[in-house]
Short mmCIF file of C-alpha atoms in Angstrom, two decimals:
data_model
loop_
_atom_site.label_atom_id
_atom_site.label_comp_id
_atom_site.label_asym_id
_atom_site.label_seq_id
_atom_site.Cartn_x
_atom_site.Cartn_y
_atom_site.Cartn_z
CA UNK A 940 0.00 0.00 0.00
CA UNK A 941 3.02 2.73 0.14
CA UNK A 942 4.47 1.94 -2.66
CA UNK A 943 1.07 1.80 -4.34
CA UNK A 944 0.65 5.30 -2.49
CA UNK A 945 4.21 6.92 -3.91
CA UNK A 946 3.75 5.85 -7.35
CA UNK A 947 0.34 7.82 -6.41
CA UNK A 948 1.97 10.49 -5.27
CA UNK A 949 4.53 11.35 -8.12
CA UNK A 950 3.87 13.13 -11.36
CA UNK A 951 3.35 11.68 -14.21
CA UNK A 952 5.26 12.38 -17.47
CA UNK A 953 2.65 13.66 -19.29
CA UNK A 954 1.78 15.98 -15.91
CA UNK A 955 5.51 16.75 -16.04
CA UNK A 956 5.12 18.34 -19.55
CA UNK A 957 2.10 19.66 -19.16
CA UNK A 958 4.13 21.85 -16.43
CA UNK A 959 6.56 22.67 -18.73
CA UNK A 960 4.32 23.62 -21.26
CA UNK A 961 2.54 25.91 -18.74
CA UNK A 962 5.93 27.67 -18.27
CA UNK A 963 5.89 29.20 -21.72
CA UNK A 964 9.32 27.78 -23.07
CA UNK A 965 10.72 24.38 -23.90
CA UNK A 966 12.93 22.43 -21.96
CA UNK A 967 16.41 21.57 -22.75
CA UNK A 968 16.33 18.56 -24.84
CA UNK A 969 18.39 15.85 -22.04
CA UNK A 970 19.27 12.85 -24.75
CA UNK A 971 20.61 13.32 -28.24
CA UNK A 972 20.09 9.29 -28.02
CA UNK A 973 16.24 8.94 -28.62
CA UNK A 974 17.28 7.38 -32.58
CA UNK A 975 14.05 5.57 -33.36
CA UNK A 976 12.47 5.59 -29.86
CA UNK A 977 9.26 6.98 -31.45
CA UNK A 978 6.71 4.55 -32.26
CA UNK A 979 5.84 6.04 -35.30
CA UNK A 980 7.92 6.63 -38.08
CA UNK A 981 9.66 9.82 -38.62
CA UNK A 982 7.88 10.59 -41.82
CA UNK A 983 4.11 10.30 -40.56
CA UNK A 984 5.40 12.51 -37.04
CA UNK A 985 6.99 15.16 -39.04
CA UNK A 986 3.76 15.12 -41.82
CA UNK A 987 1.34 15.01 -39.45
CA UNK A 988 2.52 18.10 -37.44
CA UNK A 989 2.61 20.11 -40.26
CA UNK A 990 6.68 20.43 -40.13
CA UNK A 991 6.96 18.34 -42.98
CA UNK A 992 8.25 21.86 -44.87
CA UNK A 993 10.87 22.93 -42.49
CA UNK A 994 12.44 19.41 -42.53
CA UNK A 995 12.88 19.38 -45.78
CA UNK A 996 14.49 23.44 -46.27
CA UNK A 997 16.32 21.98 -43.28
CA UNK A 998 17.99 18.83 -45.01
CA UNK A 999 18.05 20.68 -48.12
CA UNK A 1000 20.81 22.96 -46.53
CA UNK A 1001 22.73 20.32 -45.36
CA UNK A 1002 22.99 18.68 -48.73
CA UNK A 1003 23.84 22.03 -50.37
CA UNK A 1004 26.45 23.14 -47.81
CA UNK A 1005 28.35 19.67 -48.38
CA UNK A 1006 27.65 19.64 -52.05
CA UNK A 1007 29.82 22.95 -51.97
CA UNK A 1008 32.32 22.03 -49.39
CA UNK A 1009 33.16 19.20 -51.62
CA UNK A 1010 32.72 20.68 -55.44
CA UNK A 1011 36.19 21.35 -55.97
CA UNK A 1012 38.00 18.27 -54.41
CA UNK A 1013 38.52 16.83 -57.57
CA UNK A 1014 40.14 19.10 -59.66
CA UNK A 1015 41.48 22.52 -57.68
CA UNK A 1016 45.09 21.36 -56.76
CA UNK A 1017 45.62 20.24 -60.09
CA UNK A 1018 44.28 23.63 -61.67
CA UNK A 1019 46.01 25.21 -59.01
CA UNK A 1020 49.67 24.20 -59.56
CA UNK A 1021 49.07 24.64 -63.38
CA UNK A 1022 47.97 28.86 -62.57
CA UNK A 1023 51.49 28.62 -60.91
CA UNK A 1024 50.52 28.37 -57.34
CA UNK A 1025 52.69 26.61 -54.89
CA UNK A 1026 51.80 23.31 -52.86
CA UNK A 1027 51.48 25.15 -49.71
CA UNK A 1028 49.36 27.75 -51.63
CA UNK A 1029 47.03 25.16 -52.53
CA UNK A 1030 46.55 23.70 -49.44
CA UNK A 1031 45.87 26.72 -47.80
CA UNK A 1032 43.21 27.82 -50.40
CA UNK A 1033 41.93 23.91 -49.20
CA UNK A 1034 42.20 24.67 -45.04
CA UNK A 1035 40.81 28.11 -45.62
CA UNK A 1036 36.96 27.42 -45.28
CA UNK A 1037 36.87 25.04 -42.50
CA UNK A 1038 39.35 27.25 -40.94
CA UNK A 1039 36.82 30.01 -41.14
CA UNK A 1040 34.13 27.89 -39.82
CA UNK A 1041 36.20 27.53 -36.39
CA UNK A 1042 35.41 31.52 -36.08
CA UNK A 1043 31.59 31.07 -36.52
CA UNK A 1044 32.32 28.08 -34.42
CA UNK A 1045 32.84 30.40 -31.17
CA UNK A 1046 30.14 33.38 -32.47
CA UNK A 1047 27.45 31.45 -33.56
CA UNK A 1048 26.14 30.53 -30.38
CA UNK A 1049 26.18 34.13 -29.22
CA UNK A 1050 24.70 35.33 -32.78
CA UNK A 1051 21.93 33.19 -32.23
CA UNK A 1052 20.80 33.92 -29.23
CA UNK A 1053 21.25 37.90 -30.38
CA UNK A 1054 19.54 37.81 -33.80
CA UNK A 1055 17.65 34.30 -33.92
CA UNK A 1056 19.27 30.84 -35.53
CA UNK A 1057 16.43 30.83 -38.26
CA UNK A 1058 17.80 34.66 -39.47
CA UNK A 1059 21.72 32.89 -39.49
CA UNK A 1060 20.82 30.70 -41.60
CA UNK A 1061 19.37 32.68 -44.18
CA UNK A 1062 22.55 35.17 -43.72
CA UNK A 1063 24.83 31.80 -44.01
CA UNK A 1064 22.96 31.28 -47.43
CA UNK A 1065 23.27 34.42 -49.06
CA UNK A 1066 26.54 34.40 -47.92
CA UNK A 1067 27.53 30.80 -49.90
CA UNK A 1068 25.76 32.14 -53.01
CA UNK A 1069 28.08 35.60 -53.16
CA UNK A 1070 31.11 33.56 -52.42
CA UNK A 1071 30.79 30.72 -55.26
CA UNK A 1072 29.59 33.71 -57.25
CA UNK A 1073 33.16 35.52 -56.66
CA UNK A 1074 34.72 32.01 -57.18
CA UNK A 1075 33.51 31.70 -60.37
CA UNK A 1076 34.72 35.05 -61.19
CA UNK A 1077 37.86 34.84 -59.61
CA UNK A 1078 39.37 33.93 -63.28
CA UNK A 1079 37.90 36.52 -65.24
CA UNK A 1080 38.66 39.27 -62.92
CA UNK A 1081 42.71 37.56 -62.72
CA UNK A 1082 43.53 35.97 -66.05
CA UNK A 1083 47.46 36.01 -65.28
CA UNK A 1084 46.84 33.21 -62.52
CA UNK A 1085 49.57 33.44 -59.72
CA UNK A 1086 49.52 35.29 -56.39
CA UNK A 1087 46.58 37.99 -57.31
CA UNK A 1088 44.39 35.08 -58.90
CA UNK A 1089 45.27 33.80 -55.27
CA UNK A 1090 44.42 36.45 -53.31
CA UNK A 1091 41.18 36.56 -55.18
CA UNK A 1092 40.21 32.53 -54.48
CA UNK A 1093 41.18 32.94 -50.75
CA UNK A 1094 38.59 35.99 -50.04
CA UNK A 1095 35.87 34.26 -52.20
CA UNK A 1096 36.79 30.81 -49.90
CA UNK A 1097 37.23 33.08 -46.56
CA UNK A 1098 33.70 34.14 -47.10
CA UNK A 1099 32.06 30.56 -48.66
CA UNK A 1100 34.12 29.44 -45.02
CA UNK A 1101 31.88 31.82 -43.19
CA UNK A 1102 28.49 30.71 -44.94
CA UNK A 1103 29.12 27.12 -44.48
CA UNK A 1104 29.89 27.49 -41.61
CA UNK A 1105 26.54 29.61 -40.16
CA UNK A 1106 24.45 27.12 -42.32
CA UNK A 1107 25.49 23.70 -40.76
CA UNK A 1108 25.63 24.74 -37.00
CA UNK A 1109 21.79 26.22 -37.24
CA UNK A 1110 20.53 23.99 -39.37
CA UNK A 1111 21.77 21.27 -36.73
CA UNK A 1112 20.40 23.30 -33.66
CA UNK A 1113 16.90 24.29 -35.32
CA UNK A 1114 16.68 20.42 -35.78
CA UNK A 1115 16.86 19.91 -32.32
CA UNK A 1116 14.79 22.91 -31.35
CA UNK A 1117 12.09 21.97 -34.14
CA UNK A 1118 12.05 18.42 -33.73
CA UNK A 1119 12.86 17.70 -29.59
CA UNK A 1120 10.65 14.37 -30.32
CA UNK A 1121 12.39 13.24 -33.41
CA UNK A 1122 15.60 14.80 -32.83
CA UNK A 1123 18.10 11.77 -33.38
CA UNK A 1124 15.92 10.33 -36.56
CA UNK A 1125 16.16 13.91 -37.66
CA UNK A 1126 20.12 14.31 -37.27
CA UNK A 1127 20.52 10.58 -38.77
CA UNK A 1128 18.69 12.53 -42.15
CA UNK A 1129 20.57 15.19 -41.89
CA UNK A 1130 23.93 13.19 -41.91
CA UNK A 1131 22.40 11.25 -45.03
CA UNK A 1132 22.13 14.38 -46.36
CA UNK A 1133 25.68 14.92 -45.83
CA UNK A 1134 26.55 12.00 -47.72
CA UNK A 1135 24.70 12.39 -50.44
CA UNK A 1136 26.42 15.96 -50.74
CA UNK A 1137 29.36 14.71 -50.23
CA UNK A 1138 28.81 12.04 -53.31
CA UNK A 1139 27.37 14.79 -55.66
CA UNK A 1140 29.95 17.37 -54.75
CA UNK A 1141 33.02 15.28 -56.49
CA UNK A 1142 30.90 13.60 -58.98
CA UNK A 1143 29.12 17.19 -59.98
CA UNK A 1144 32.35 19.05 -59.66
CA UNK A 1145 34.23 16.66 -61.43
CA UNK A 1146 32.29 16.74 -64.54
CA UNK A 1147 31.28 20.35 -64.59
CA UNK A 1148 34.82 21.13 -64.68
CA UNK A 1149 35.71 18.80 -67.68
CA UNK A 1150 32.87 20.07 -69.78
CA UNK A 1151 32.74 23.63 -68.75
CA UNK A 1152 35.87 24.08 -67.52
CA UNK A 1153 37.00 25.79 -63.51
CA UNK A 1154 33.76 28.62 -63.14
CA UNK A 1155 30.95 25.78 -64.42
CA UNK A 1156 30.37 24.00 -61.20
CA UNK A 1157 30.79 27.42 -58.44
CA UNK A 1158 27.86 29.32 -61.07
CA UNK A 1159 25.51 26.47 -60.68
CA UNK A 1160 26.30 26.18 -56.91
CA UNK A 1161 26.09 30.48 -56.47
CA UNK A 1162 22.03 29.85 -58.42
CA UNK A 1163 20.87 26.91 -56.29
CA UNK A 1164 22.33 28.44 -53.07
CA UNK A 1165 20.53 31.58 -53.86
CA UNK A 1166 17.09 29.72 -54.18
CA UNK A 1167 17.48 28.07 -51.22
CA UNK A 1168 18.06 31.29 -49.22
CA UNK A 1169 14.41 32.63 -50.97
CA UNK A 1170 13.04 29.42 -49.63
CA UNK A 1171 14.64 30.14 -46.16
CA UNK A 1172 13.15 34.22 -46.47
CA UNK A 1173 9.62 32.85 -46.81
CA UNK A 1174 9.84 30.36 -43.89
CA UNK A 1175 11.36 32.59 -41.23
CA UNK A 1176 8.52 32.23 -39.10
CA UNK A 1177 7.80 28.44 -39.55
CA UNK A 1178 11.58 28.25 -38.31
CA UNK A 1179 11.33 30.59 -35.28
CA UNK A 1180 8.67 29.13 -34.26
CA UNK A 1181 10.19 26.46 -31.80
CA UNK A 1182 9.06 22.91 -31.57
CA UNK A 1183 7.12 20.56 -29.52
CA UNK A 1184 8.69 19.78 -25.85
CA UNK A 1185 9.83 16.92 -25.12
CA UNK A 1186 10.72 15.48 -21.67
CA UNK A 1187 13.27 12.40 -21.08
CA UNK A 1188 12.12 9.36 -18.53
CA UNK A 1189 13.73 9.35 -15.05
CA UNK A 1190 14.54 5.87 -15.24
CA UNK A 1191 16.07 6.88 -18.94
CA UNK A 1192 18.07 9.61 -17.60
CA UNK A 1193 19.21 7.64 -14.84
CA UNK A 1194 20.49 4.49 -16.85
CA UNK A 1195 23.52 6.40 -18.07
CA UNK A 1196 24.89 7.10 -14.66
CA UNK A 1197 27.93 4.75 -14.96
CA UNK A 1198 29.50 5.83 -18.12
CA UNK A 1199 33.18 6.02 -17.05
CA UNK A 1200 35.61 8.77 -16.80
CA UNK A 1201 33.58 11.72 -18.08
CA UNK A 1202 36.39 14.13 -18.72
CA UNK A 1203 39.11 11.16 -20.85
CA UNK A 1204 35.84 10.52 -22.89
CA UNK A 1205 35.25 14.02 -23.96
CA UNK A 1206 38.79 14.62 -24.95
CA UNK A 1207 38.84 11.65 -26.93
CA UNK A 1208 35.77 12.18 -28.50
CA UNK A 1209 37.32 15.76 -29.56
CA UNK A 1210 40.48 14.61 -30.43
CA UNK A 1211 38.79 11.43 -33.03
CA UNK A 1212 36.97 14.42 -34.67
CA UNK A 1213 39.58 16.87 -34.92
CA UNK A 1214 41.45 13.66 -36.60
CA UNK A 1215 37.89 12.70 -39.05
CA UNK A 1216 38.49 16.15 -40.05
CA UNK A 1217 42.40 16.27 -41.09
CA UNK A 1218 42.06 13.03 -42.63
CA UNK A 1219 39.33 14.02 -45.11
CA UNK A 1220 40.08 16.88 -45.88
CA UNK A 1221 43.80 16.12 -46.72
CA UNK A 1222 43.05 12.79 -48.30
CA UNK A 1223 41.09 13.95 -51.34
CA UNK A 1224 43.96 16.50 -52.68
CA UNK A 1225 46.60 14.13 -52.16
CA UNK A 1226 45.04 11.03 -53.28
CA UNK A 1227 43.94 13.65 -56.61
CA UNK A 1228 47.74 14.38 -57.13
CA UNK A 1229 48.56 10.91 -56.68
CA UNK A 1230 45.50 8.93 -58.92
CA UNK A 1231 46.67 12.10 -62.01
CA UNK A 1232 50.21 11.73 -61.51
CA UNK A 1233 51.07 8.36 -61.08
CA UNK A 1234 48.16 6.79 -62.51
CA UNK A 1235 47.08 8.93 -65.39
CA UNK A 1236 43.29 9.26 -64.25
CA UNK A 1237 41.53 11.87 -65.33
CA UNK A 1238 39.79 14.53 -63.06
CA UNK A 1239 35.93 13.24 -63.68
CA UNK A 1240 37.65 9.67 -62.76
CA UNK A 1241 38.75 11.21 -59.66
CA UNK A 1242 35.59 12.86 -58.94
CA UNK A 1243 33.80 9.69 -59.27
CA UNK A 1244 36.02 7.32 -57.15
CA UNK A 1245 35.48 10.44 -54.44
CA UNK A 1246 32.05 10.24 -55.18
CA UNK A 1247 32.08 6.81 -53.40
CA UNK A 1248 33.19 8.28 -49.93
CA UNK A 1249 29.74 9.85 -49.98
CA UNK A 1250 27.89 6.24 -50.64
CA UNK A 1251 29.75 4.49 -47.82
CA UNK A 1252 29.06 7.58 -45.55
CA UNK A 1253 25.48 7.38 -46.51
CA UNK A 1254 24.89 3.78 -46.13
CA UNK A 1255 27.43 3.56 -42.68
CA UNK A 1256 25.39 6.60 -41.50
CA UNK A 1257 22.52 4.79 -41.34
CA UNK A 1258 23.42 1.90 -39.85
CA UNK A 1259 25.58 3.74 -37.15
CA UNK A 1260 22.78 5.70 -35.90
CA UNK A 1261 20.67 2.09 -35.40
CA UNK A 1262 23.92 0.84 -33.42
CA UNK A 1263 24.25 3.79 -31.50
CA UNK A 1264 20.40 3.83 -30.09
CA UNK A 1265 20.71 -0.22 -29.37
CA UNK A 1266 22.35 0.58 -25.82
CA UNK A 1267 23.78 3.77 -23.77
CA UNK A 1268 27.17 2.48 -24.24
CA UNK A 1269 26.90 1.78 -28.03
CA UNK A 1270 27.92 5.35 -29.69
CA UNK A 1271 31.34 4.88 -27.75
CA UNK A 1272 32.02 1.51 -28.98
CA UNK A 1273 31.06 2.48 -32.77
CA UNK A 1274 33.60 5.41 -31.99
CA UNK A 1275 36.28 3.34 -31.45
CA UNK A 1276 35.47 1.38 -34.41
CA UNK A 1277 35.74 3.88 -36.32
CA UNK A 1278 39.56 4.89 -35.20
CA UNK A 1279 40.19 1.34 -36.30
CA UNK A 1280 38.74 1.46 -39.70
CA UNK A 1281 40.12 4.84 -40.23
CA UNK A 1282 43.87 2.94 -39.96
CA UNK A 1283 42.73 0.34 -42.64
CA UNK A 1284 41.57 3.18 -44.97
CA UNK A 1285 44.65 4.80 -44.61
CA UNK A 1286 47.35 1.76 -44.68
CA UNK A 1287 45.35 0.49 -47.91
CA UNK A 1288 45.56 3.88 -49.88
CA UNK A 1289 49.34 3.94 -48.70
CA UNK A 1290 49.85 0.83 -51.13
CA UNK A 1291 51.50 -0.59 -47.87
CA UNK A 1292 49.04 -3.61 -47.62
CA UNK A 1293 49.23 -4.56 -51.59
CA UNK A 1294 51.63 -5.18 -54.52
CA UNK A 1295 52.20 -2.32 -56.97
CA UNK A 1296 49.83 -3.57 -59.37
CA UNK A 1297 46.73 -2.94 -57.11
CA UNK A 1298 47.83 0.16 -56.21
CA UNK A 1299 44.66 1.88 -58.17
CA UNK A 1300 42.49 -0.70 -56.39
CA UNK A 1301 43.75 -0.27 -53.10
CA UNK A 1302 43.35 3.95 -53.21
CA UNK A 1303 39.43 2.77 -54.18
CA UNK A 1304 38.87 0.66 -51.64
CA UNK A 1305 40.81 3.07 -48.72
CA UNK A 1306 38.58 5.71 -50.36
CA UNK A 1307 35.28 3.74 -49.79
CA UNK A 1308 36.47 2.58 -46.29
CA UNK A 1309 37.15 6.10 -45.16
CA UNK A 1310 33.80 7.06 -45.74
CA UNK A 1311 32.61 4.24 -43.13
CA UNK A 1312 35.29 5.30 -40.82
CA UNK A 1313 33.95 9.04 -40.88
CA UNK A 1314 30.79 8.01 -40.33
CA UNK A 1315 31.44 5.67 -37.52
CA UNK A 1316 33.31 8.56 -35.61
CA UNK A 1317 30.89 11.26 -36.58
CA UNK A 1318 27.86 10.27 -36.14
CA UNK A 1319 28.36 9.00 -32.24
CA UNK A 1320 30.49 12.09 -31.50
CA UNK A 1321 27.38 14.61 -30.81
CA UNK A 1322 25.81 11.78 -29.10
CA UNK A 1323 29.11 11.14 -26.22
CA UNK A 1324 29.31 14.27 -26.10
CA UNK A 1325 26.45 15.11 -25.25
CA UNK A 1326 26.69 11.98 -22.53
CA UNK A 1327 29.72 13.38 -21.13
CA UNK A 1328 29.49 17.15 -21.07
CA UNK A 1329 29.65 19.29 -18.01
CA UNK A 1330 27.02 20.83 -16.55
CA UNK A 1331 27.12 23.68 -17.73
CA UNK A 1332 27.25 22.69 -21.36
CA UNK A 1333 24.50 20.55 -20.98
CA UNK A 1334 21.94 23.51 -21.34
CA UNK A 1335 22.76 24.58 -24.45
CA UNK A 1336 22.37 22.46 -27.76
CA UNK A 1337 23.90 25.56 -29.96
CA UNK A 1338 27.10 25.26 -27.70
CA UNK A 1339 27.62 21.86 -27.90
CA UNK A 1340 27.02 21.38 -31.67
CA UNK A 1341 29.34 24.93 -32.21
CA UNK A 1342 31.68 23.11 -30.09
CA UNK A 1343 31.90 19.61 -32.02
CA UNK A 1344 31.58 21.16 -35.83
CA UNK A 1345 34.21 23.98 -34.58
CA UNK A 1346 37.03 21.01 -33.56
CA UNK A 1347 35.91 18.70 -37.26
CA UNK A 1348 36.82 22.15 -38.98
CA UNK A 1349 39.96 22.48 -36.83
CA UNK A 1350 41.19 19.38 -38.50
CA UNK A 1351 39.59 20.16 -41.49
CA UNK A 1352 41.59 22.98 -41.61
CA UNK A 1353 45.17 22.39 -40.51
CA UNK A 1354 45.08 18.58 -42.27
CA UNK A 1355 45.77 20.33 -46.08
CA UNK A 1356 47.76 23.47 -44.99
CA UNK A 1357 50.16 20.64 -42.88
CA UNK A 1358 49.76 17.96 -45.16
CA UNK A 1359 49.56 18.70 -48.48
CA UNK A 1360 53.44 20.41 -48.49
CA UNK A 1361 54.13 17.25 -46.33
CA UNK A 1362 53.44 15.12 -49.42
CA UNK A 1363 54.96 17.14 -51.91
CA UNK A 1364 58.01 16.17 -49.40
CA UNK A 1365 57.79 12.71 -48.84
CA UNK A 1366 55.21 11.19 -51.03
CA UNK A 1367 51.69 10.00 -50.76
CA UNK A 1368 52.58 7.27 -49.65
CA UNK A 1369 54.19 8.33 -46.66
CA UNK A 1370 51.79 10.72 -45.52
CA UNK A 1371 48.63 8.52 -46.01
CA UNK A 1372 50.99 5.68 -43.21
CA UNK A 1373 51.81 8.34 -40.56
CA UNK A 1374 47.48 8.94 -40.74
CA UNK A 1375 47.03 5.71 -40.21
CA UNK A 1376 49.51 4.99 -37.64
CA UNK A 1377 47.78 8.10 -35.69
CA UNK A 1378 44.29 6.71 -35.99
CA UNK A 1379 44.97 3.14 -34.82
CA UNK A 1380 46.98 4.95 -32.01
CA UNK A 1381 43.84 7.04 -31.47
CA UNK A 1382 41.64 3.20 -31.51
CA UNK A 1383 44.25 1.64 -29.34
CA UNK A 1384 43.76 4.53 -26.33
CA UNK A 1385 40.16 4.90 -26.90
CA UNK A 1386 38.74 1.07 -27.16
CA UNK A 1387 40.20 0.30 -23.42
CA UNK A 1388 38.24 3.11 -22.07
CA UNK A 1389 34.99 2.63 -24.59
CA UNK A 1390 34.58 -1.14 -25.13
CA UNK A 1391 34.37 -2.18 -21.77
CA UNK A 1392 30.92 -0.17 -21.45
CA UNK A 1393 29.51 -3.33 -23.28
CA UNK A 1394 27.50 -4.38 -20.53
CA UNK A 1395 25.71 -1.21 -18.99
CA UNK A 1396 22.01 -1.44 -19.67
CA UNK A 1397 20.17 0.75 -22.00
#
C-alpha cells in the first residue's frame, strides 16, 4: 500500500510536460540518443505536425552546404599548380573554409541567441551564393593566374568558409529545437544528407569542370544556393517558431549514470573528430595528385572514385545511428570502431598492404572505407558528447554542436595546410601511413576506455 501510495503520489510524465508547457518555453532537450524511440515513423510525425516543410528546407541545406564544401576536391590542386601556385598555396586555399568555420564556431552561439538561428541561416545562405559567385569570377577578374588570382580565391573561400559554416551549425540546432521528439531520426537525415552531398559534390564538380571548364560547377552552386536562401526568407517564421517539448524518462536519464571517466571521454571524443576532419580533408587532394600523376586518371575519374566516400558515408550513416540507439554504451564503442577502420583506410591507400599492381584498387577501396570510418566517428560524436558534457554545457544544444563542428573544422583545416606540403616532401605514400599509424593509435587509447561499457544497460 506505500508503494502503491508513492507511485500515487509522483507526477506523471505527461503531468511533467504539461508543467513545462505551462511555463511558456521548452525544456532543454536531455538525450541526443532517442534514434528511433518513437513509435511512429519519422515521416508520418513530421507530416502530421505540419513540419513536414521545415524538414525538408532543413535537409536541403545540409545537402547544399556539403555539395559545396566538396565541389572542388577533384580538380582545384591540379588547376592550381598549373595557374602557378605553390603546394602550400594550394593547401591553404583547401584549409581556408573550415578554418573560417572555427570563427563562426565560437560566435554562432552568441549570434543566435542575439539575432535568432532561423535569421543565421538565411545570412549563411546568401553568404555561400556571393562567395561561389566571386569564385567563379575569380578567373575573369585575374587571367594572369599566380599570387593575385590567389588572393582573389582565398577571399571568395574566406567568405564561402563563413556561410558554411553559419548554415550547418543552425541547421543542426533548429533540428533539435524543431524536432525535440524526433531529434536523433532527424540528425541521422541530416547526416544522409551529408553523404549524399558529399557524393554529388566530387561527382558534380568533377564533370562540370571537364565540360565547362574551372567557373561551371561554383555558377551552378552560387544559383541553387541563392534559391534556397528565398526558400529560407519565406519560412522565417515556420523556423522561429520552436518545436514541440519533449521530456526524457527518469529511469532513462538515470540508466547512463555509470559511463566512465567523463572528462578522458570528452577529450577523446574531440580529439577522433579533430582527426575525421584532417584526414578528409587532406586525403582527397593528395590522393587527386597521386591517382593524375602516377596513374594517369583523369579529373571526372577522380571525382567519381570520391564520389564513393559519400555512398559508404550514406549507407554507414545509417546503420551507425541504429547501433548507437541499441544501448547507452553503443555510440562509444562504434567510436572506437571507427579509429580502427580509419587505420585500414589509410594503410590500404598507402599501397603498404598490396603489390604495386593494385595500387589503383587499393586507393578505391581506402577511399570507400574512409567514408565508413567518418561516419562511424561522426555520427556518435554529438551523441558522447552530449553523454559526457559538463554541466554547464548541458543547457545549451547551440554550444555543444558549435563546439563539435568547430574542432571537425579544426582538422579540417590544418590537415591540407600541414599535409599537403608534407606530401609534396615525402610522397603520398608516406603521408597517407603516418594517418594511419595516428588513428589506430587514437583506436588503441580509446577502445580500453569505450569497449568495456559493453555491458551497462540501455
Amino acid at each position: 500500500s506505500s508503494l502503491e501510495e508513492a507511485l500515487a503520489a509522483s507526477p506523471s510524465s505527461k503531468e511533467r510536460l504539461q508543467r513545462v508547457s505551462s511555463q511558456g518555453s521548452l525544456p532543454r532537450i536531455s538525450s541526443i540518443t532517442s534514434v528511433g524511440r518513437s513509435d511512429d515513423s519519422i515521416w508520418k510525425v513530421v507530416v502530421g505536425s505540419g513540419r513536414f516543410a521545415s524538414a525538408a528546407l532543413l535537409l536541403g541545406c545540409a545537402y547544399m552546404t556539403w555539395l559545396a564544401i566538396t565541389l572542388q576536391d577533384p580538380y582545384l590542386a591540379p588547376w592550381a599548380l598549373e595557374h602557378d601556385m605553390s603546394g602550400s598555396q594550394a593547401g591553404i586555399l583547401y584549409g581556408v573554409e573550415p578554418l573560417t568555420t572555427v570563427v563562426v564556431g565560437a560566435l554562432a552561439p552568441a549570434l543566435g541567441r542575439r539575432f535568432g538561428t532561423a535569421r543565421l541561416l538565411l545570412v549563411g545562405l546568401l553568404l555561400i551564393s556571393l562567395a561561389f559567385a566571386g569564385i567563379a569570377a575569380a578567373p575573369l577578374l585575374v587571367p594572369g593566374g599566380g599570387r593575385g588570382l590567389w588572393e582573389a580565391l582565398l577571399g571568395a573561400l574566406a567568405v564561402g568558409g563563413v556561410g558554411e559554416g553559419l548554415v550547418e551549425m543552425n541547421a543542426n540546432v533548429l533540428i533539435l529545437e524543431l524536432f525535440p521528439d524526433v531529434s536523433g531520426q532527424m540528425l541521422g537525415l541530416a547526416e544522409a544528407a551529408v553523404g549524399l552531398g558529399s557524393i554529388c559534390g566530387p561527382l558534380f564538380g568533377g564533370v562540370a569542370f571537364a565540360i565547362g571548364g574551372f567557373s561551371a560547377g561554383a555558377s551552378a552552386v552560387a544559383c541553387v544556393t541563392l534559391l534556397l536562401a528565398l526558400s529560407c526568407l519565406t519560412s522565417l517564421s515556420t523556423l522561429s517558431g520552436g518545436g514541440a517539448a519533449f521530456v526524457e524518462d527518469d529511469e532513462e536519464a538515470s540508466s547512463g549514470a555509470d559511463l566512465g571517466p567523463d572528462q578522458l571521454v570528452f577529450a577523446l571524443v574531440l580529439l577522433g573528430t579533430f582527426l575525421a576532419g584532417a584526414i578528409t580533408s587532406s586525403y582527397e587532394p593528395l590522393a587527386s595528385l597521386h591517382a593524375v600523376n602516377d596513374f594517369g586518371w583523369s579529373l571526372a575519374t577522380v571525382g567519381v572514385v570520391f564520389s564513393g566516400y559519400g555512398v559508404t558515408y550514406t549507407a554507414v550513416s545509417v546503420l551507425a545511428g541504429r547501433w548507437c540507439d541499441s544501448s547507452r554504451a553503443a555510440p562509444r564503442q562504434c567510436f572506437s570502431c571507427g579509429a580502427f577502420v580509419a587505420a585500414l583506410s589509410s594503410f590500404l591507400s598507402s599501397g603498404s598492404l598490396t603489390a604495386r599492381p593494385w595500387d589503383p584498387a587499393a586507393l578505391i577501396c581506402g577511399a570507400l572505407l574512409l567514408g565508413a570510418a567518418d561516419a562511424l566517428l561522426l555520427v556518435p560524436s554529438l551523441i558522447v558528447l552530449r553523454q559526457c558534457a559538463p554541466g554547464n554545457w548541458r543547457d545549451s544544444n547551440s554550444s555543444l554542436v558549435a563546439l563539435d563542428q568547430s574542432v571537425y573544422a579544426l582538422g579540417s583545416a590544418f590537415g591540407p595546410m600541414l599535409l599537403l606540403p608534407v606530401g609534396e616532401l615525402v610522397g603520398f605514400r608516406c603521408v597517407m601511413a603516418g594517418i594511419a599509424s595516428a588513428s589506430a593509435a587514437l583506436g588503441l587509447v580509446s577502445a580500453p576506455l569505450m569497449m568495456r561499457l559493453g555491458s551497462v544497460s540501455e
